[in-house]
Short mmCIF file of C-alpha atoms in Angstrom, two decimals:
data_model
loop_
_atom_site.label_atom_id
_atom_site.label_comp_id
_atom_site.label_asym_id
_atom_site.label_seq_id
_atom_site.Cartn_x
_atom_site.Cartn_y
_atom_site.Cartn_z
CA SER A 12 -11.94 20.35 29.66
CA GLU A 13 -9.69 17.33 29.13
CA ASN A 14 -6.07 17.73 30.23
CA SER A 15 -4.42 16.50 27.06
CA ALA A 16 -0.92 17.91 27.56
CA ALA A 17 1.72 15.29 28.33
CA THR A 18 5.50 15.01 28.37
CA GLU A 19 6.01 16.38 24.86
CA ILE A 20 5.00 19.91 23.86
CA SER A 21 3.62 20.97 20.49
CA LEU A 22 6.13 21.95 17.83
CA GLN A 23 6.17 25.37 16.20
CA LEU A 24 4.27 25.20 12.91
CA ASN A 25 5.50 26.85 9.72
CA ASP A 26 3.14 29.07 7.70
CA GLU A 27 1.76 26.26 5.49
CA GLN A 28 1.15 23.99 8.47
CA ASP A 29 -0.56 26.78 10.40
CA ILE A 30 -2.90 27.61 7.48
CA ALA A 31 -3.84 23.91 7.22
CA LEU A 32 -4.45 23.56 10.98
CA GLN A 33 -6.58 26.72 11.18
CA ALA A 34 -8.72 25.54 8.23
CA ILE A 35 -9.45 22.25 10.04
CA LEU A 36 -10.17 23.94 13.40
CA LYS A 37 -12.47 26.51 11.76
CA ASN A 38 -14.69 23.56 10.73
CA LYS A 39 -14.36 21.49 13.90
CA ASN A 40 -18.12 21.47 14.56
CA GLN A 41 -19.31 20.58 11.06
CA PHE A 42 -18.77 17.97 8.35
CA LYS A 43 -16.01 18.77 5.89
CA THR A 44 -13.47 16.61 4.09
CA PHE A 45 -9.91 17.95 3.94
CA LEU A 46 -7.23 16.52 1.66
CA LEU A 47 -3.87 17.28 3.27
CA GLN A 48 -1.31 16.82 0.49
CA GLY A 49 2.15 17.24 1.96
CA VAL A 50 5.49 16.11 0.56
CA THR A 51 7.19 13.39 2.62
CA GLY A 52 8.68 14.91 5.78
CA SER A 53 6.51 18.07 5.61
CA GLY A 54 5.02 17.60 9.08
CA LYS A 55 1.54 16.19 8.44
CA THR A 56 1.59 14.27 11.74
CA GLU A 57 2.17 17.45 13.76
CA ILE A 58 -0.99 18.93 12.22
CA TYR A 59 -2.91 15.77 13.19
CA LEU A 60 -1.60 16.04 16.77
CA GLN A 61 -2.47 19.71 17.22
CA ALA A 62 -5.93 19.26 15.68
CA ILE A 63 -6.58 16.29 18.01
CA ASP A 64 -5.38 18.38 20.98
CA GLN A 65 -8.18 20.89 20.33
CA VAL A 66 -10.75 18.10 20.00
CA LEU A 67 -9.63 16.52 23.30
CA GLN A 68 -9.85 19.85 25.10
CA GLU A 69 -13.54 19.90 24.20
CA GLY A 70 -13.98 16.46 25.76
CA LYS A 71 -14.38 14.69 22.41
CA GLN A 72 -12.75 11.61 20.85
CA ALA A 73 -10.53 11.20 17.79
CA LEU A 74 -10.25 8.25 15.38
CA VAL A 75 -6.94 7.77 13.52
CA LEU A 76 -6.67 5.17 10.75
CA VAL A 77 -3.29 3.99 9.44
CA PRO A 78 -2.85 1.57 6.52
CA GLU A 79 -0.59 -1.07 8.04
CA ILE A 80 -0.18 -2.78 11.41
CA SER A 81 3.53 -2.02 10.98
CA LEU A 82 2.80 1.70 11.40
CA THR A 83 0.63 1.26 14.49
CA PRO A 84 3.41 0.93 17.16
CA GLN A 85 5.24 3.99 15.76
CA THR A 86 2.02 6.05 15.70
CA VAL A 87 0.94 4.92 19.19
CA THR A 88 4.35 5.82 20.66
CA ARG A 89 4.19 9.32 19.21
CA PHE A 90 0.63 9.86 20.47
CA GLU A 91 1.43 8.53 23.96
CA LYS A 92 4.33 10.97 24.25
CA ARG A 93 2.03 13.85 23.35
CA PHE A 94 -1.28 13.05 25.08
CA ASN A 95 -1.98 12.16 28.67
CA VAL A 96 -5.19 10.27 27.78
CA GLU A 97 -6.33 6.68 27.28
CA ILE A 98 -5.46 5.42 23.77
CA ALA A 99 -7.09 2.29 22.32
CA VAL A 100 -5.41 0.31 19.54
CA MET A 101 -7.45 -1.76 17.05
CA HIS A 102 -6.02 -4.08 14.38
CA SER A 103 -6.34 -7.65 13.11
CA ASN A 104 -3.25 -8.99 14.93
CA LEU A 105 -4.82 -8.40 18.34
CA SER A 106 -6.18 -11.41 20.18
CA ASP A 107 -9.85 -11.38 21.18
CA GLY A 108 -9.27 -10.18 24.77
CA PRO A 109 -7.29 -6.98 24.07
CA ARG A 110 -9.50 -6.23 21.05
CA ALA A 111 -12.68 -6.48 23.19
CA GLN A 112 -11.13 -4.28 25.89
CA ALA A 113 -10.16 -1.61 23.34
CA TRP A 114 -13.65 -1.76 21.80
CA LEU A 115 -15.35 -1.35 25.20
CA LYS A 116 -13.07 1.56 26.19
CA ALA A 117 -13.88 3.32 22.91
CA ARG A 118 -17.63 2.67 23.24
CA SER A 119 -17.77 3.96 26.82
CA GLY A 120 -15.86 7.12 25.84
CA LYS A 121 -13.00 6.23 28.21
CA ALA A 122 -10.55 5.87 25.30
CA LYS A 123 -10.20 9.39 23.90
CA ILE A 124 -8.10 8.32 20.90
CA VAL A 125 -8.56 5.18 18.82
CA ILE A 126 -5.70 4.24 16.48
CA GLY A 127 -6.17 1.34 14.10
CA THR A 128 -6.17 -0.18 10.66
CA ARG A 129 -9.17 -0.31 8.31
CA SER A 130 -11.56 -2.31 10.51
CA ALA A 131 -11.22 0.35 13.25
CA VAL A 132 -13.58 2.50 11.16
CA PHE A 133 -16.43 0.48 12.74
CA THR A 134 -15.38 1.20 16.34
CA PRO A 135 -18.27 2.75 18.33
CA MET A 136 -17.27 6.19 19.66
CA PRO A 137 -20.05 8.24 21.33
CA ASP A 138 -18.14 11.55 21.43
CA LEU A 139 -16.36 11.39 18.07
CA GLY A 140 -15.05 14.83 17.10
CA LEU A 141 -12.43 14.20 14.37
CA ILE A 142 -11.35 11.43 11.98
CA ILE A 143 -7.88 11.26 10.42
CA ILE A 144 -6.88 8.88 7.63
CA ASP A 145 -3.09 8.77 7.29
CA GLU A 146 -1.59 7.62 3.95
CA GLU A 147 -5.13 7.77 2.54
CA HIS A 148 -4.01 6.52 -0.89
CA ASP A 149 -2.95 3.15 0.46
CA LEU A 150 -4.46 -0.01 -1.02
CA SER A 151 -4.66 -1.55 2.48
CA PHE A 152 -7.72 0.59 3.27
CA LYS A 153 -9.75 -1.51 0.82
CA GLN A 154 -11.10 -4.80 2.20
CA GLN A 155 -10.75 -7.09 -0.83
CA THR A 156 -12.44 -10.26 0.45
CA GLY A 157 -15.62 -11.19 2.30
CA PHE A 158 -17.44 -8.01 3.29
CA ARG A 159 -15.94 -5.55 0.81
CA TYR A 160 -15.58 -1.89 1.79
CA HIS A 161 -13.15 1.00 1.52
CA ALA A 162 -12.32 2.34 4.99
CA ARG A 163 -11.55 5.83 3.64
CA ASP A 164 -14.94 6.15 1.93
CA LEU A 165 -16.78 4.67 4.92
CA ALA A 166 -14.97 7.09 7.25
CA ILE A 167 -16.08 10.04 5.10
CA TRP A 168 -19.69 8.78 5.28
CA ARG A 169 -19.37 8.32 9.05
CA ALA A 170 -18.02 11.88 9.49
CA SER A 171 -21.00 13.20 7.50
CA GLN A 172 -23.43 11.28 9.73
CA VAL A 173 -22.10 12.83 12.96
CA ASN A 174 -21.28 16.21 11.39
CA ILE A 175 -17.53 16.36 12.09
CA PRO A 176 -14.43 17.11 9.97
CA ILE A 177 -12.28 14.37 8.43
CA VAL A 178 -8.67 14.80 7.27
CA LEU A 179 -7.18 12.62 4.51
CA GLY A 180 -3.39 12.91 4.59
CA SER A 181 -0.86 11.76 2.00
CA ALA A 182 2.21 12.80 0.05
CA THR A 183 0.73 10.92 -2.91
CA PRO A 184 -3.08 11.19 -2.76
CA ALA A 185 -5.26 8.72 -4.64
CA PHE A 186 -6.50 10.06 -7.97
CA GLU A 187 -10.08 9.78 -6.67
CA SER A 188 -9.24 12.15 -3.80
CA LEU A 189 -7.43 14.63 -6.08
CA TYR A 190 -10.45 14.60 -8.40
CA GLN A 191 -12.85 15.32 -5.50
CA ALA A 192 -10.60 18.25 -4.47
CA GLN A 193 -10.66 19.57 -8.05
CA GLN A 194 -14.46 19.35 -8.01
CA GLY A 195 -14.56 21.36 -4.78
CA LYS A 196 -16.03 18.50 -2.72
CA TYR A 197 -12.86 18.25 -0.60
CA GLU A 198 -10.78 21.22 0.58
CA LEU A 199 -7.17 20.83 -0.56
CA LEU A 200 -4.50 21.80 1.99
CA THR A 201 -0.94 21.76 0.65
CA LEU A 202 2.42 21.39 2.40
CA SER A 203 5.09 21.93 -0.25
CA LYS A 204 8.30 21.89 1.81
CA ARG A 205 10.00 19.59 4.25
CA ILE A 206 10.40 20.55 7.89
CA SER A 207 14.14 19.81 7.83
CA GLN A 208 16.17 22.36 5.94
CA GLY A 209 18.53 19.74 4.50
CA ALA A 210 19.66 19.81 0.87
CA LYS A 211 17.18 18.70 -1.78
CA THR A 212 17.12 14.96 -2.52
CA LYS A 213 19.05 14.04 -5.68
CA TYR A 214 17.72 11.39 -8.08
CA HIS A 215 19.79 9.07 -10.28
CA LEU A 216 18.30 6.81 -12.96
CA ILE A 217 20.54 3.79 -13.54
CA ASP A 218 20.13 2.14 -16.95
CA LEU A 219 20.49 -1.63 -16.39
CA LYS A 220 20.65 -2.57 -20.08
CA MET A 221 23.81 -4.59 -20.87
CA LYS A 222 25.15 -3.89 -17.38
CA LYS A 223 26.97 -6.53 -15.31
CA LEU A 224 24.86 -6.93 -12.17
CA THR A 225 25.58 -8.60 -8.85
CA ALA A 226 22.30 -10.27 -7.81
CA GLY A 227 20.43 -7.38 -9.39
CA LEU A 228 22.66 -4.66 -7.90
CA SER A 229 24.49 -2.32 -10.30
CA PRO A 230 28.14 -1.25 -9.74
CA GLU A 231 26.93 2.36 -9.26
CA LEU A 232 24.52 1.38 -6.48
CA LEU A 233 27.10 -0.84 -4.74
CA HIS A 234 29.63 2.02 -4.85
CA ALA A 235 27.07 4.47 -3.41
CA ILE A 236 26.25 2.01 -0.59
CA GLU A 237 29.97 1.69 0.23
CA GLN A 238 30.34 5.50 0.46
CA ARG A 239 27.42 5.79 2.89
CA ILE A 240 28.67 2.97 5.11
CA LYS A 241 32.05 4.70 5.40
CA LYS A 242 30.27 7.82 6.67
CA ASN A 243 28.24 5.73 9.15
CA GLU A 244 24.99 6.71 7.46
CA GLN A 245 22.11 4.36 6.73
CA VAL A 246 21.03 2.88 3.38
CA LEU A 247 17.53 1.68 2.52
CA LEU A 248 17.16 -0.78 -0.37
CA PHE A 249 13.70 -1.54 -1.69
CA LEU A 250 12.66 -4.69 -3.56
CA ASN A 251 9.07 -5.86 -3.67
CA ARG A 252 9.94 -9.57 -3.91
CA ARG A 253 10.50 -11.65 -0.81
CA GLY A 254 12.17 -15.06 -0.88
CA TYR A 255 15.54 -15.99 -2.37
CA ALA A 256 14.70 -16.25 -6.08
CA PRO A 257 11.35 -15.99 -7.90
CA THR A 258 12.02 -18.87 -10.32
CA TRP A 259 13.63 -22.32 -10.00
CA MET A 260 14.54 -23.64 -13.47
CA CYS A 261 16.27 -26.71 -14.90
CA HIS A 262 19.39 -25.55 -16.75
CA PHE A 263 19.27 -28.62 -19.03
CA CYS A 264 15.67 -28.74 -20.32
CA GLY A 265 14.12 -25.46 -19.12
CA TRP A 266 11.51 -27.02 -16.79
CA VAL A 267 10.20 -24.46 -14.28
CA ALA A 268 8.85 -25.24 -10.79
CA ASN A 269 5.21 -24.13 -10.90
CA CYS A 270 2.52 -24.24 -8.21
CA PRO A 271 0.12 -27.18 -8.82
CA ARG A 272 -2.79 -25.11 -7.42
CA CYS A 273 -2.13 -21.71 -9.07
CA ASP A 274 -0.96 -20.28 -12.38
CA SER A 275 2.21 -19.05 -10.71
CA ARG A 276 5.81 -20.06 -10.20
CA LEU A 277 7.12 -21.30 -6.90
CA THR A 278 9.53 -18.95 -5.12
CA PHE A 279 12.73 -20.51 -3.83
CA HIS A 280 13.48 -19.66 -0.19
CA ALA A 281 16.84 -19.90 1.54
CA ASN A 282 15.57 -22.73 3.79
CA LYS A 283 15.60 -24.93 0.64
CA ARG A 284 11.83 -24.82 0.25
CA LEU A 285 9.74 -23.81 -2.75
CA VAL A 286 6.76 -21.67 -1.72
CA CYS A 287 3.74 -20.27 -3.58
CA HIS A 288 3.09 -16.72 -2.34
CA HIS A 289 -0.53 -16.92 -3.52
CA CYS A 290 -1.80 -20.06 -1.76
CA GLU A 291 1.13 -20.92 0.60
CA TYR A 292 1.66 -24.33 -1.08
CA GLN A 293 5.13 -25.61 -0.13
CA ALA A 294 7.45 -28.28 -1.53
CA GLN A 295 10.91 -29.45 -0.56
CA GLN A 296 13.52 -28.39 -3.09
CA SER A 297 14.47 -31.38 -5.25
CA MET A 298 17.98 -31.58 -6.68
CA ARG A 299 16.66 -33.53 -9.69
CA CYS A 300 14.52 -32.01 -12.44
CA LYS A 301 11.04 -33.57 -12.55
CA GLU A 302 11.08 -33.55 -16.36
CA CYS A 303 14.51 -34.82 -17.38
CA GLY A 304 16.16 -35.92 -14.12
CA SER A 305 19.08 -33.49 -14.53
CA GLU A 306 20.72 -32.12 -11.39
CA SER A 307 21.72 -28.90 -13.15
CA HIS A 308 19.49 -26.01 -12.11
CA ILE A 309 19.55 -22.22 -12.07
CA LEU A 310 17.79 -19.57 -10.02
CA LEU A 311 16.28 -16.71 -12.00
CA GLY A 312 15.67 -13.28 -10.50
CA GLU A 313 16.38 -11.99 -7.02
CA GLY A 314 14.34 -11.92 -3.84
CA THR A 315 15.18 -10.11 -0.60
CA GLN A 316 16.90 -13.20 0.89
CA ARG A 317 19.32 -13.51 -2.02
CA ILE A 318 20.19 -9.82 -2.02
CA GLU A 319 20.76 -9.99 1.75
CA GLU A 320 23.26 -12.81 1.17
CA VAL A 321 25.10 -10.85 -1.55
CA LEU A 322 25.23 -7.70 0.60
CA GLN A 323 26.73 -9.71 3.47
CA GLN A 324 29.46 -10.95 1.12
CA HIS A 325 30.12 -7.46 -0.26
CA PHE A 326 29.99 -5.60 3.05
CA PRO A 327 31.06 -8.16 5.70
CA ASP A 328 31.48 -5.54 8.45
CA ALA A 329 28.11 -3.84 7.87
CA SER A 330 25.04 -4.64 9.93
CA ILE A 331 22.18 -5.63 7.58
CA MET A 332 18.50 -5.89 8.45
CA ARG A 333 15.95 -7.54 6.15
CA ILE A 334 12.36 -6.45 6.70
CA ASP A 335 9.68 -8.43 4.86
CA SER A 336 6.71 -10.60 5.84
CA ASP A 337 9.00 -13.66 6.14
CA SER A 338 11.50 -12.07 8.55
CA MET A 339 8.87 -10.18 10.59
CA ARG A 340 6.46 -13.00 11.45
CA LYS A 341 6.96 -12.88 15.24
CA LYS A 342 4.89 -10.54 17.39
CA ASP A 343 6.59 -7.17 18.00
CA SER A 344 9.47 -8.11 15.66
CA LEU A 345 8.84 -5.10 13.42
CA ALA A 346 8.58 -2.65 16.33
CA LYS A 347 11.91 -3.98 17.67
CA ALA A 348 13.51 -3.74 14.21
CA ILE A 349 12.38 -0.11 13.74
CA ASP A 350 13.69 0.73 17.21
CA LYS A 351 17.05 -0.78 16.26
CA ILE A 352 17.11 1.23 13.01
CA ASN A 353 16.37 4.48 14.87
CA ARG A 354 19.21 3.76 17.31
CA ASN A 355 21.49 3.48 14.24
CA GLU A 356 22.40 -0.13 15.10
CA CYS A 357 22.19 -1.29 11.49
CA GLN A 358 23.58 0.30 8.35
CA ILE A 359 21.72 -1.39 5.50
CA LEU A 360 17.95 -1.84 5.57
CA LEU A 361 16.60 -4.16 2.91
CA GLY A 362 12.89 -4.60 2.56
CA THR A 363 9.60 -4.75 0.74
CA GLN A 364 6.62 -2.36 0.88
CA ILE A 365 6.60 -2.61 4.68
CA LEU A 366 9.56 -0.18 4.70
CA ALA A 367 8.07 2.27 2.20
CA LYS A 368 5.19 3.57 4.28
CA GLY A 369 5.37 6.53 6.58
CA HIS A 370 8.47 5.56 8.58
CA HIS A 371 10.82 8.30 9.74
CA PHE A 372 14.45 7.13 9.66
CA PRO A 373 16.64 10.18 10.39
CA GLN A 374 19.95 8.52 9.46
CA VAL A 375 18.87 7.19 6.03
CA THR A 376 20.63 9.21 3.33
CA LEU A 377 20.56 6.74 0.42
CA VAL A 378 17.55 4.93 -0.99
CA GLY A 379 18.03 2.31 -3.70
CA ILE A 380 15.06 1.04 -5.71
CA ILE A 381 16.42 -2.25 -7.05
CA ASP A 382 13.79 -2.92 -9.71
CA ALA A 383 11.49 -0.12 -10.88
CA ASP A 384 10.34 -2.02 -13.96
CA THR A 385 7.66 -4.27 -12.44
CA GLY A 386 5.18 -1.39 -12.15
CA LEU A 387 5.90 0.11 -15.57
CA VAL A 388 4.26 -2.70 -17.53
CA SER A 389 0.90 -4.01 -16.27
CA SER A 390 -2.60 -4.83 -17.45
CA ASP A 391 -4.12 -2.80 -14.58
CA PHE A 392 -4.91 0.82 -15.47
CA ARG A 393 -3.98 1.82 -11.89
CA ALA A 394 -0.44 0.36 -12.17
CA SER A 395 1.23 3.66 -13.11
CA GLU A 396 -0.52 5.47 -10.23
CA ARG A 397 0.62 2.79 -7.75
CA MET A 398 4.16 2.87 -9.15
CA ALA A 399 4.38 6.66 -8.88
CA GLN A 400 3.07 6.50 -5.29
CA LEU A 401 5.51 3.77 -4.34
CA LEU A 402 8.56 5.48 -5.88
CA THR A 403 7.64 8.80 -4.24
CA GLN A 404 7.01 7.18 -0.85
CA VAL A 405 10.21 5.11 -0.88
CA ALA A 406 12.27 8.07 -2.09
CA GLY A 407 10.75 10.10 0.74
CA ARG A 408 12.64 8.00 3.30
CA ALA A 409 15.96 9.64 2.22
CA GLY A 410 17.40 12.83 3.71
CA ARG A 411 14.63 13.54 6.23
CA GLU A 412 16.91 15.43 8.60
CA GLN A 413 19.90 17.72 7.93
CA LEU A 414 21.87 15.15 5.92
CA PRO A 415 21.32 15.36 2.13
CA GLY A 416 19.54 12.39 0.56
CA GLU A 417 20.07 10.53 -2.72
CA VAL A 418 17.81 8.10 -4.55
CA TYR A 419 19.08 5.52 -7.05
CA ILE A 420 16.42 4.02 -9.31
CA GLN A 421 17.49 0.93 -11.28
CA THR A 422 15.54 0.33 -14.49
CA HIS A 423 15.81 -1.07 -18.02
CA HIS A 424 13.61 1.83 -19.17
CA PRO A 425 15.19 5.11 -17.96
CA GLU A 426 13.48 6.94 -20.85
CA HIS A 427 9.99 5.81 -19.70
CA PRO A 428 7.66 8.85 -19.65
CA LEU A 429 6.31 7.95 -16.18
CA LEU A 430 9.79 8.04 -14.64
CA GLN A 431 10.85 11.13 -16.56
CA GLN A 432 7.76 13.10 -15.60
CA LEU A 433 7.84 11.95 -11.99
CA LEU A 434 11.43 13.14 -11.57
CA ALA A 435 10.87 16.41 -13.49
CA GLU A 436 7.51 17.51 -12.06
CA GLY A 437 7.00 15.43 -8.91
CA TYR A 438 3.89 13.46 -8.02
CA ALA A 439 1.51 16.42 -8.45
CA GLY A 440 2.61 17.06 -12.06
CA PHE A 441 2.48 13.37 -12.90
CA ALA A 442 -1.02 13.07 -11.38
CA GLN A 443 -2.41 15.92 -13.51
CA SER A 444 -1.24 14.28 -16.76
CA ALA A 445 -2.42 10.84 -15.69
CA LEU A 446 -5.84 12.21 -14.69
CA ALA A 447 -6.23 13.85 -18.12
CA GLU A 448 -5.47 10.44 -19.67
CA ARG A 449 -8.06 8.76 -17.42
CA GLN A 450 -10.65 11.37 -18.43
CA THR A 451 -10.09 10.64 -22.12
CA MET A 452 -10.74 6.94 -21.48
CA GLN A 453 -13.57 7.60 -18.98
CA LEU A 454 -11.81 5.48 -16.37
CA PRO A 455 -12.19 6.14 -12.61
CA PRO A 456 -12.55 8.74 -11.22
CA TYR A 457 -14.34 9.90 -14.43
CA GLY A 458 -16.33 6.67 -14.75
CA TYR A 459 -17.50 4.00 -12.33
CA ILE A 460 -16.57 0.33 -12.37
CA ALA A 461 -17.85 -2.85 -10.74
CA LEU A 462 -16.33 -6.30 -11.19
CA LEU A 463 -18.40 -9.47 -11.12
CA ARG A 464 -15.91 -12.23 -10.28
CA ALA A 465 -16.58 -15.96 -10.44
CA GLU A 466 -14.57 -19.04 -9.46
CA SER A 467 -15.07 -22.81 -9.65
CA VAL A 468 -13.17 -26.09 -9.62
CA ASN A 469 -14.78 -26.67 -13.03
CA PRO A 470 -12.59 -24.89 -15.64
CA ASP A 471 -15.49 -23.81 -17.89
CA ALA A 472 -18.11 -22.90 -15.27
CA PRO A 473 -16.97 -19.31 -14.41
CA MET A 474 -16.98 -18.12 -18.04
CA SER A 475 -20.37 -19.78 -18.74
CA PHE A 476 -21.91 -18.23 -15.62
CA LEU A 477 -20.58 -14.75 -16.44
CA ALA A 478 -21.82 -15.02 -20.05
CA LEU A 479 -25.34 -15.62 -18.65
CA ALA A 480 -24.94 -12.67 -16.29
CA LYS A 481 -23.84 -10.48 -19.22
CA ASP A 482 -26.87 -11.51 -21.30
CA PHE A 483 -29.18 -10.61 -18.42
CA ALA A 484 -27.45 -7.25 -17.84
CA ALA A 485 -27.71 -6.37 -21.54
CA GLN A 486 -31.53 -6.53 -21.29
CA LEU A 487 -31.62 -3.88 -18.53
CA PRO A 488 -32.27 -0.30 -19.64
CA GLN A 489 -29.37 1.44 -17.80
CA GLU A 490 -26.41 2.87 -19.78
CA VAL A 491 -23.92 0.32 -18.46
CA LEU A 492 -21.22 -1.19 -20.65
CA CYS A 493 -20.38 -4.87 -19.99
CA MET A 494 -16.80 -5.85 -20.87
CA GLY A 495 -15.84 -9.51 -20.97
CA PRO A 496 -16.14 -12.02 -19.54
CA VAL A 497 -12.42 -12.80 -19.52
CA PRO A 498 -10.31 -15.25 -17.51
CA ALA A 499 -8.46 -13.63 -14.61
CA VAL A 500 -4.78 -12.81 -15.27
CA MET A 501 -3.94 -15.64 -12.87
CA GLU A 502 -6.73 -17.92 -14.07
CA LYS A 503 -6.07 -20.77 -11.65
CA ARG A 504 -5.53 -19.94 -7.98
CA GLN A 505 -5.75 -22.23 -4.96
CA GLY A 506 -7.12 -24.98 -7.21
CA LYS A 507 -9.99 -22.85 -8.57
CA TYR A 508 -10.48 -21.35 -12.04
CA ARG A 509 -11.37 -17.67 -12.07
CA ALA A 510 -12.95 -15.21 -14.50
CA GLN A 511 -14.44 -11.73 -14.36
CA LEU A 512 -16.96 -9.42 -16.02
CA MET A 513 -16.39 -5.66 -15.88
CA LEU A 514 -19.38 -3.30 -15.67
CA HIS A 515 -18.65 0.34 -16.57
CA ALA A 516 -21.01 3.31 -16.17
CA PRO A 517 -20.68 7.11 -16.50
CA ASN A 518 -22.23 7.67 -13.04
CA ARG A 519 -23.45 5.82 -9.96
CA LYS A 520 -27.08 6.66 -10.82
CA ALA A 521 -26.78 4.36 -13.82
CA LEU A 522 -24.63 1.66 -12.21
CA HIS A 523 -26.33 0.92 -8.90
CA PRO A 524 -29.93 0.14 -10.00
CA MET A 525 -28.53 -2.21 -12.62
CA LEU A 526 -26.34 -3.95 -10.02
CA THR A 527 -29.35 -4.36 -7.70
CA SER A 528 -31.36 -6.06 -10.48
CA LEU A 529 -28.39 -8.22 -11.47
CA THR A 530 -27.59 -9.42 -7.93
CA ASN A 531 -31.29 -10.22 -7.30
CA ALA A 532 -31.26 -12.37 -10.45
CA LEU A 533 -27.97 -14.07 -9.51
CA GLU A 534 -29.40 -14.96 -6.11
CA GLY A 535 -32.66 -16.14 -7.69
CA ASP A 536 -33.33 -17.47 -11.22
CA LEU A 537 -29.69 -17.32 -12.38
CA LYS A 538 -28.25 -18.83 -9.19
CA PRO A 539 -25.31 -21.05 -10.23
CA LYS A 540 -24.66 -24.52 -8.83
CA GLN A 541 -20.91 -24.95 -9.23
CA VAL A 542 -19.77 -21.34 -9.08
CA ARG A 543 -18.95 -18.95 -6.25
CA TRP A 544 -19.30 -15.31 -7.23
CA ASN A 545 -18.81 -11.87 -5.71
CA LEU A 546 -19.39 -8.29 -6.73
CA ASP A 547 -16.66 -5.70 -6.11
CA ILE A 548 -17.76 -2.07 -6.52
CA ASP A 549 -14.93 0.44 -7.14
CA PRO A 550 -12.35 -2.38 -7.32
CA GLN A 551 -8.81 -1.28 -6.52
CA GLU A 552 -7.29 -4.10 -8.55
CA VAL A 553 -8.93 -5.07 -11.83
CA PHE A 554 -6.96 -8.17 -12.82
#
C-alpha cells in the first residue's frame, strides 16, 4: 500500500464529521454522489483529507477541483503537509511546460493527487478512486465561452463511468444540488457546527438611508473597524467593485464617460485612467468634459481603490491590504498576500470576491459588507441565490477560531425579505423558501433552460436571426416554450450587438431532441451570414 502519512497527522473528527467520512468510505468502490453541506469552518477539508488517505492506501488516485486559482496554493500547501506523495497542480495560469509535466505525471499514475480548477476535470488518471469538488456552488466551475461545460456535472458523469464516489462540498450548495439531494439522487451529509468553539457570529444590518457616509463607509462600520484595530485583530471589508470610482461625470452638464465599444460606463482608476471592465478599453482621464468643455467633474460610487485611500486617511497607522484582480496581477502575488495575512502583518483586508472563497483567516473577527444592495435587485432569477451564497461565504470568514466574530452588512434595504430570512434561518432556510418559489415558476431545477445567443456588428442582425430560429423551433413537436428574442441586458459589448432567445422545457427529454433539430438547421438551411451564435445549455447567467 501507498505510504501516505507525512509530517502532519490526521485531526480528531467530531461525530458529524465521522458520520460523513464513514458514509463516503462505505461507498469507496462504487459510484455515489455525496453532497457535503457544512457551515463555514465546520471542517469539510479534514473529511476530504481523511477520505483521500484511504484511497491512497489502496494505491489509487484522487482528483480535487477548486473554483479559483487563488485557492490552489492554499489547498496544495495543506495537502503537501499531510501527504508524502506526488501532487500535480493544473490551472490556466500555468505555462505549457509545467502543465504538460503535471498532465504526464497524472496520466502515468505517478501523481497520486491532482488539484486544479475546472479544466482539471479532463486530466487522464488511470487509477482514479475519488473525486472532490470544493465550493461546488461556485460559478467558476461553468465554462461560459468556447467549449461550454460545467465541471461539477462532468465530474459526476466521470465518477459514474469509472464507478467511484464523488463528494460535492459547500457551505452554500447550489439549488440544483440541494434539489438532487431532496430527490434522493445525492446523499446529503450535514455538518451543522464549527470546529472552533468560539462565540456565535453576530450580525448587524446597517440602514444607509439618509446616513452621512465616508466613501461608502458608515460611521458604525468605521467605529467597529477602529475597535478591532485597537485589539490587534483583523478586519475584512468586502466590495465587489474594483477601481477607484465606477462613474466619471461632468458636474456641469451631467455627461458620463461611457465605453465606445460597450453599453457600460468607464471605471476611473487611481492611475488617472478610465477603463472598461468588460472589454478592457482604456482612455486617459481628460480634465475637460467632452460635451461642454467644463473642468468640473465628480466621481460617483466607490471602488476598492477609493476605499483603500479613505481607510489610509482614517487609520494612518494601520496596515491595509487590497486584494482584487488589479492588485494581484503578478504571479504568486496572491499567495504572498495570504501568507502575510496569516502572519498577522496587516490589519485591514479590503477585497472583492477573491477574498470571499474558502480562505481561513484565524485573526479576522470583523467582516464588513460595504454594499449588499447590488445583488438584491437584478433581472437574473439566480441573483438572490448568488447573493445569499456570497453573504454567507463572506460572513463565514469572521470568528473562525476562538475569537468571536461580527458581521456588518450595509444596505439601503434592511427590511428586504432575502436579508431578513438569511439572518433568521441561515442559508438552508432561505434555500427551502427560494426553491419553493422556483417550483411555482417552473424555473431550474424544476425546469430546464437553454439560451441561444447571437451577436453581430450589424445592430439588427441578431434579433432577425433569432426570430427565424424561433419560427423554426415553433414548428417542432416538442413541448418547449420559446421566450424572446430580446436584446441582451448589455446589448453592445466589444463593438458587437447581442441578443438572446430562451428555450424552456419541463424535462431534458423534451429539450434535447428539439435542440438537436434546431442546431442542425442553424448549421444548414438557416445558417446566418453576419451573425455569430452559440447555444448554452443550463446557463448560469441568463442576461
